[in-house]
Amino acid sequence: MAAVSGSVRLQRCVVSPAGRHSASLIFLHGSGDSGQGLKNWIKQVLNQDLAFQHIKIIYPTAPARPYTPMKGGISNVWFDRFKISNDCPEHLESIDVMCQVLTDLINDEVKSGIKKNRILIGGFSMGGCMAMHVAYRNHQDVAGVFALSSFLNKASAVYQALQKRDGALPELFQCHGTADELVLHSWGQETNSALRALGVSTKFHSFPGLFHELSTGELEKLRAWVLAKLPGEMERPKE
């Protein structure tokens, strides 16, 4: 199967703002899911869509590609992995291609009139990892980054990029269940500590007994954080 190229336009599922669009949130799904699947999952957990008065939410779908942890089976994943572990090399070739594809998505929002500092990017599991690569390596001027049940490998290219940083960095919001058996809670904590040591302002919320899943509590905390990072603009008088 041909490798994913940087010219790919991602399928996307959108929740439009109820009012005037002045900010955007890009929410990346976990491995094997889709944008529509993540939107539906969040709706199931909250009993309603995650929605805002002024923020557009974009749920893109990762292209299908061979995925090594599935013995080369085809899956909707943002990048390949040698294994699900924080103690192995990153598959940088596939990560870098997807950084470019997601840059195109960010640029689409900028072209539509949304300033870069009014864009948040984040995700669940692999989606959160992908968001950290996109923001901290390529787009350090976004409003913030969020990562739910996510981690970075110990020798991540993200850490290397931040050692050469210049200027302010977007804040990181993390949530992680203490009972997560797929992405260990300690991996999330280590990621948070490493990024904080490199100058990132971080928030880390642990959820006792939560497995590798979304919960009402973390989505409500995320909603509050999103509104703090992307407040609605005061109604301006008409000229």
mmCIF file of C-alpha atoms in Angstrom:
data_model
loop_
_atom_site.group_PDB
_atom_site.id
_atom_site.type_symbol
_atom_site.label_atom_id
_atom_site.label_comp_id
_atom_site.label_asym_id
_atom_site.label_seq_id
_atom_site.Cartn_x
_atom_site.Cartn_y
_atom_site.Cartn_z
ATOM 1 C CA MET A 1 0.000 0.000 0.000
ATOM 2 C CA ALA A 2 1.328 3.436 -0.927
ATOM 3 C CA ALA A 3 2.521 5.646 1.900
ATOM 4 C CA VAL A 4 0.316 8.523 2.960
ATOM 5 C CA SER A 5 1.499 11.707 1.264
ATOM 6 C CA GLY A 6 1.446 15.267 2.537
ATOM 7 C CA SER A 7 -1.159 16.164 -0.093
ATOM 8 C CA VAL A 8 -3.886 14.121 1.635
ATOM 9 C CA ARG A 9 -7.043 16.023 2.610
ATOM 10 C CA LEU A 10 -8.433 14.446 5.748
ATOM 11 C CA GLN A 11 -12.056 13.464 6.067
ATOM 12 C CA ARG A 12 -13.514 15.499 8.872
ATOM 13 C CA CYS A 13 -16.603 15.680 11.027
ATOM 14 C CA VAL A 14 -17.511 19.154 12.331
ATOM 15 C CA VAL A 15 -19.588 20.540 15.206
ATOM 16 C CA SER A 16 -20.321 24.144 14.258
ATOM 17 C CA PRO A 17 -20.517 26.898 16.870
ATOM 18 C CA ALA A 18 -23.977 28.081 17.869
ATOM 19 C CA GLY A 19 -22.949 31.698 17.314
ATOM 20 C CA ARG A 20 -20.192 33.595 15.506
ATOM 21 C CA HIS A 21 -17.136 31.431 14.786
ATOM 22 C CA SER A 22 -14.078 33.025 16.430
ATOM 23 C CA ALA A 23 -11.978 29.998 17.480
ATOM 24 C CA SER A 24 -11.353 26.373 16.456
ATOM 25 C CA LEU A 25 -10.588 23.119 18.274
ATOM 26 C CA ILE A 26 -9.018 20.143 16.452
ATOM 27 C CA PHE A 27 -9.761 16.861 18.290
ATOM 28 C CA LEU A 28 -7.791 13.779 17.123
ATOM 29 C CA HIS A 29 -9.138 10.264 17.708
ATOM 30 C CA GLY A 30 -7.240 7.257 19.033
ATOM 31 C CA SER A 31 -5.884 4.385 16.942
ATOM 32 C CA GLY A 32 -8.455 2.482 14.882
ATOM 33 C CA ASP A 33 -11.207 5.057 15.421
ATOM 34 C CA SER A 34 -12.542 7.861 13.210
ATOM 35 C CA GLY A 35 -13.574 11.475 13.609
ATOM 36 C CA GLN A 36 -17.247 10.469 13.537
ATOM 37 C CA GLY A 37 -16.552 7.654 16.009
ATOM 38 C CA LEU A 38 -14.892 10.026 18.497
ATOM 39 C CA LYS A 39 -17.705 12.581 18.150
ATOM 40 C CA ASN A 40 -20.269 9.826 18.809
ATOM 41 C CA TRP A 41 -18.308 8.492 21.803
ATOM 42 C CA ILE A 42 -18.145 11.954 23.395
ATOM 43 C CA LYS A 43 -21.883 12.411 22.782
ATOM 44 C CA GLN A 44 -22.544 9.059 24.461
ATOM 45 C CA VAL A 45 -20.473 10.031 27.526
ATOM 46 C CA LEU A 46 -21.921 13.545 27.873
ATOM 47 C CA ASN A 47 -25.444 12.735 26.601
ATOM 48 C CA GLN A 48 -24.928 15.612 24.164
ATOM 49 C CA ASP A 49 -22.354 16.871 21.692
ATOM 50 C CA LEU A 50 -19.359 18.765 22.994
ATOM 51 C CA ALA A 51 -20.327 22.168 21.614
ATOM 52 C CA PHE A 52 -19.579 25.847 22.156
ATOM 53 C CA GLN A 53 -21.118 29.196 21.301
ATOM 54 C CA HIS A 54 -18.070 30.484 19.379
ATOM 55 C CA ILE A 55 -15.746 27.487 18.851
ATOM 56 C CA LYS A 56 -15.868 25.135 15.866
ATOM 57 C CA ILE A 57 -14.825 21.560 16.714
ATOM 58 C CA ILE A 58 -13.138 19.561 13.951
ATOM 59 C CA TYR A 59 -12.855 15.782 14.254
ATOM 60 C CA PRO A 60 -10.582 14.605 11.410
ATOM 61 C CA THR A 61 -10.138 10.929 10.501
ATOM 62 C CA ALA A 62 -6.650 9.462 10.138
ATOM 63 C CA PRO A 63 -5.968 7.818 6.756
ATOM 64 C CA ALA A 64 -5.912 4.011 6.654
ATOM 65 C CA ARG A 65 -2.391 2.564 6.716
ATOM 66 C CA PRO A 66 -0.557 -0.621 7.760
ATOM 67 C CA TYR A 67 -0.068 -0.664 11.541
ATOM 68 C CA THR A 68 2.776 -2.709 13.014
ATOM 69 C CA PRO A 69 1.146 -3.482 16.418
ATOM 70 C CA MET A 70 -1.649 -5.161 14.374
ATOM 71 C CA LYS A 71 0.951 -7.217 12.461
ATOM 72 C CA GLY A 72 0.684 -4.867 9.487
ATOM 73 C CA GLY A 73 -3.108 -4.854 9.390
ATOM 74 C CA ILE A 74 -4.767 -1.766 7.918
ATOM 75 C CA SER A 75 -6.082 0.710 10.469
ATOM 76 C CA ASN A 76 -7.009 4.388 10.791
ATOM 77 C CA VAL A 77 -3.935 5.553 12.694
ATOM 78 C CA TRP A 78 -2.081 8.869 12.729
ATOM 79 C CA PHE A 79 1.306 7.137 12.470
ATOM 80 C CA ASP A 80 2.939 3.733 12.785
ATOM 81 C CA ARG A 81 4.523 2.374 15.963
ATOM 82 C CA PHE A 82 7.094 -0.346 16.422
ATOM 83 C CA LYS A 83 5.164 -1.287 19.578
ATOM 84 C CA ILE A 84 2.915 0.350 22.171
ATOM 85 C CA SER A 85 5.633 1.284 24.631
ATOM 86 C CA ASN A 86 7.345 4.447 25.839
ATOM 87 C CA ASP A 87 10.714 2.721 25.653
ATOM 88 C CA CYS A 88 11.273 2.263 21.911
ATOM 89 C CA PRO A 89 12.138 4.558 18.975
ATOM 90 C CA GLU A 90 9.399 6.653 17.375
ATOM 91 C CA HIS A 91 8.329 5.914 13.792
ATOM 92 C CA LEU A 92 9.322 9.448 12.795
ATOM 93 C CA GLU A 93 8.826 9.039 9.065
ATOM 94 C CA SER A 94 5.081 8.441 9.467
ATOM 95 C CA ILE A 95 4.767 11.041 12.247
ATOM 96 C CA ASP A 96 6.415 13.730 10.117
ATOM 97 C CA VAL A 97 4.143 13.066 7.138
ATOM 98 C CA MET A 98 1.071 13.440 9.331
ATOM 99 C CA CYS A 99 2.451 16.626 10.925
ATOM 100 C CA GLN A 100 2.375 18.126 7.421
ATOM 101 C CA VAL A 101 -1.152 16.858 6.720
ATOM 102 C CA LEU A 102 -2.411 18.358 9.990
ATOM 103 C CA THR A 103 -0.545 21.592 9.234
ATOM 104 C CA ASP A 104 -2.742 21.853 6.140
ATOM 105 C CA LEU A 105 -5.798 21.519 8.397
ATOM 106 C CA ILE A 106 -4.538 24.274 10.716
ATOM 107 C CA ASN A 107 -3.782 26.457 7.703
ATOM 108 C CA ASP A 108 -7.354 25.956 6.432
ATOM 109 C CA GLU A 109 -8.624 27.495 9.672
ATOM 110 C CA VAL A 110 -6.171 30.395 9.441
ATOM 111 C CA LYS A 111 -7.252 31.049 5.841
ATOM 112 C CA SER A 112 -10.881 31.150 7.022
ATOM 113 C CA GLY A 113 -9.968 34.019 9.367
ATOM 114 C CA ILE A 114 -9.151 32.249 12.646
ATOM 115 C CA LYS A 115 -5.898 33.436 14.238
ATOM 116 C CA LYS A 116 -3.387 30.735 15.185
ATOM 117 C CA ASN A 117 -3.591 31.764 18.850
ATOM 118 C CA ARG A 118 -7.327 30.970 18.680
ATOM 119 C CA ILE A 119 -6.740 27.321 17.685
ATOM 120 C CA LEU A 120 -6.423 24.386 20.115
ATOM 121 C CA ILE A 121 -5.244 20.915 19.107
ATOM 122 C CA GLY A 122 -5.422 17.732 21.119
ATOM 123 C CA GLY A 123 -6.705 14.214 21.214
ATOM 124 C CA PHE A 124 -7.317 10.884 22.879
ATOM 125 C CA SER A 125 -4.522 8.291 23.176
ATOM 126 C CA MET A 126 -2.557 8.272 19.887
ATOM 127 C CA GLY A 127 -4.410 11.474 18.950
ATOM 128 C CA GLY A 128 -2.966 13.282 21.966
ATOM 129 C CA CYS A 129 0.542 12.109 21.072
ATOM 130 C CA MET A 130 0.057 13.337 17.501
ATOM 131 C CA ALA A 131 -1.188 16.699 18.764
ATOM 132 C CA MET A 132 1.912 17.158 20.928
ATOM 133 C CA HIS A 133 4.145 16.486 17.906
ATOM 134 C CA VAL A 134 2.216 18.940 15.715
ATOM 135 C CA ALA A 135 2.116 21.745 18.279
ATOM 136 C CA TYR A 136 5.465 21.524 20.034
ATOM 137 C CA ARG A 137 7.523 20.757 16.925
ATOM 138 C CA ASN A 138 5.706 22.816 14.272
ATOM 139 C CA HIS A 139 3.107 25.179 15.732
ATOM 140 C CA GLN A 140 4.304 26.613 19.036
ATOM 141 C CA ASP A 141 1.963 29.586 18.545
ATOM 142 C CA VAL A 142 -1.338 27.689 18.942
ATOM 143 C CA ALA A 143 -3.505 28.485 21.968
ATOM 144 C CA GLY A 144 -2.868 25.182 23.739
ATOM 145 C CA VAL A 145 -2.582 21.400 23.523
ATOM 146 C CA PHE A 146 -4.574 18.660 25.269
ATOM 147 C CA ALA A 147 -3.790 14.964 25.641
ATOM 148 C CA LEU A 148 -6.198 12.417 27.140
ATOM 149 C CA SER A 149 -4.722 8.992 28.040
ATOM 150 C CA SER A 150 -1.623 9.828 25.974
ATOM 151 C CA PHE A 151 2.161 9.650 26.204
ATOM 152 C CA LEU A 152 5.397 10.450 24.381
ATOM 153 C CA ASN A 153 8.261 7.983 23.952
ATOM 154 C CA LYS A 154 11.248 8.589 26.241
ATOM 155 C CA ALA A 155 13.497 9.852 23.426
ATOM 156 C CA SER A 156 10.700 11.696 21.595
ATOM 157 C CA ALA A 157 11.509 14.197 18.861
ATOM 158 C CA VAL A 158 9.200 16.560 20.782
ATOM 159 C CA TYR A 159 11.716 16.751 23.633
ATOM 160 C CA GLN A 160 14.555 17.330 21.190
ATOM 161 C CA ALA A 161 12.650 20.158 19.488
ATOM 162 C CA LEU A 162 11.883 21.878 22.808
ATOM 163 C CA GLN A 163 15.543 21.882 23.822
ATOM 164 C CA LYS A 164 16.036 24.347 20.939
ATOM 165 C CA ARG A 165 12.886 26.355 21.585
ATOM 166 C CA ASP A 166 12.748 30.130 21.487
ATOM 167 C CA GLY A 167 9.884 31.968 23.143
ATOM 168 C CA ALA A 168 6.625 31.007 24.824
ATOM 169 C CA LEU A 169 5.069 27.564 24.437
ATOM 170 C CA PRO A 170 1.406 26.496 24.392
ATOM 171 C CA GLU A 171 0.048 25.143 27.669
ATOM 172 C CA LEU A 172 -0.562 21.385 27.945
ATOM 173 C CA PHE A 173 -3.715 19.948 29.543
ATOM 174 C CA GLN A 174 -3.533 16.221 30.364
ATOM 175 C CA CYS A 175 -5.985 13.711 31.843
ATOM 176 C CA HIS A 176 -5.198 10.062 32.571
ATOM 177 C CA GLY A 177 -6.964 7.176 34.300
ATOM 178 C CA THR A 178 -5.007 5.437 37.054
ATOM 179 C CA ALA A 179 -6.360 2.020 35.924
ATOM 180 C CA ASP A 180 -5.300 2.436 32.257
ATOM 181 C CA GLU A 181 -3.680 -0.860 31.244
ATOM 182 C CA LEU A 182 -2.921 0.073 27.620
ATOM 183 C CA VAL A 183 -1.254 3.465 28.149
ATOM 184 C CA LEU A 184 0.056 3.383 31.698
ATOM 185 C CA HIS A 185 -0.735 6.301 34.002
ATOM 186 C CA SER A 186 2.993 6.533 34.798
ATOM 187 C CA TRP A 187 3.760 7.095 31.071
ATOM 188 C CA GLY A 188 1.423 10.100 31.067
ATOM 189 C CA GLN A 189 3.001 11.434 34.259
ATOM 190 C CA GLU A 190 6.532 11.012 32.868
ATOM 191 C CA THR A 191 5.518 12.845 29.673
ATOM 192 C CA ASN A 192 4.067 15.690 31.706
ATOM 193 C CA SER A 193 7.160 15.978 33.927
ATOM 194 C CA ALA A 194 9.526 15.932 30.944
ATOM 195 C CA LEU A 195 7.597 18.659 29.119
ATOM 196 C CA ARG A 196 7.374 20.783 32.259
ATOM 197 C CA ALA A 197 11.153 20.500 32.697
ATOM 198 C CA LEU A 198 11.521 21.809 29.132
ATOM 199 C CA GLY A 199 9.485 24.929 29.843
ATOM 200 C CA VAL A 200 5.913 23.863 29.062
ATOM 201 C CA SER A 201 3.222 25.044 31.467
ATOM 202 C CA THR A 202 1.226 21.897 32.269
ATOM 203 C CA LYS A 203 -1.942 20.715 33.989
ATOM 204 C CA PHE A 204 -2.258 17.000 34.862
ATOM 205 C CA HIS A 205 -5.462 15.438 36.174
ATOM 206 C CA SER A 206 -5.535 11.837 37.419
ATOM 207 C CA PHE A 207 -8.819 9.919 37.411
ATOM 208 C CA PRO A 208 -8.851 7.073 39.973
ATOM 209 C CA GLY A 209 -10.137 3.751 38.620
ATOM 210 C CA LEU A 210 -10.530 5.022 35.045
ATOM 211 C CA PHE A 211 -9.355 2.674 32.288
ATOM 212 C CA HIS A 212 -8.318 3.617 28.724
ATOM 213 C CA GLU A 213 -11.518 5.529 28.099
ATOM 214 C CA LEU A 214 -13.249 8.895 28.229
ATOM 215 C CA SER A 215 -15.231 9.996 31.262
ATOM 216 C CA THR A 216 -17.737 12.729 32.027
ATOM 217 C CA GLY A 217 -15.377 14.199 34.617
ATOM 218 C CA GLU A 218 -12.445 14.647 32.272
ATOM 219 C CA LEU A 219 -14.600 16.005 29.436
ATOM 220 C CA GLU A 220 -16.097 18.583 31.806
ATOM 221 C CA LYS A 221 -12.590 19.588 32.951
ATOM 222 C CA LEU A 222 -11.549 19.789 29.301
ATOM 223 C CA ARG A 223 -14.546 21.978 28.468
ATOM 224 C CA ALA A 224 -13.642 24.416 31.267
ATOM 225 C CA TRP A 225 -9.996 24.524 30.149
ATOM 226 C CA VAL A 226 -11.007 25.116 26.510
ATOM 227 C CA LEU A 227 -13.174 28.074 27.521
ATOM 228 C CA ALA A 228 -10.327 29.491 29.627
ATOM 229 C CA LYS A 229 -7.924 29.256 26.664
ATOM 230 C CA LEU A 230 -10.442 30.418 24.037
ATOM 231 C CA PRO A 231 -12.824 32.830 25.765
ATOM 232 C CA GLY A 232 -15.708 34.240 23.764
ATOM 233 C CA GLU A 233 -15.145 37.715 22.457
ATOM 234 C CA MET A 234 -17.238 40.506 23.916
ATOM 235 C CA GLU A 235 -19.870 41.737 21.520
ATOM 236 C CA ARG A 236 -18.305 44.679 19.784
ATOM 237 C CA PRO A 237 -20.385 47.685 18.735
ATOM 238 C CA LYS A 238 -21.237 47.708 15.050
ATOM 239 C CA GLU A 239 -19.326 50.258 13.025
#
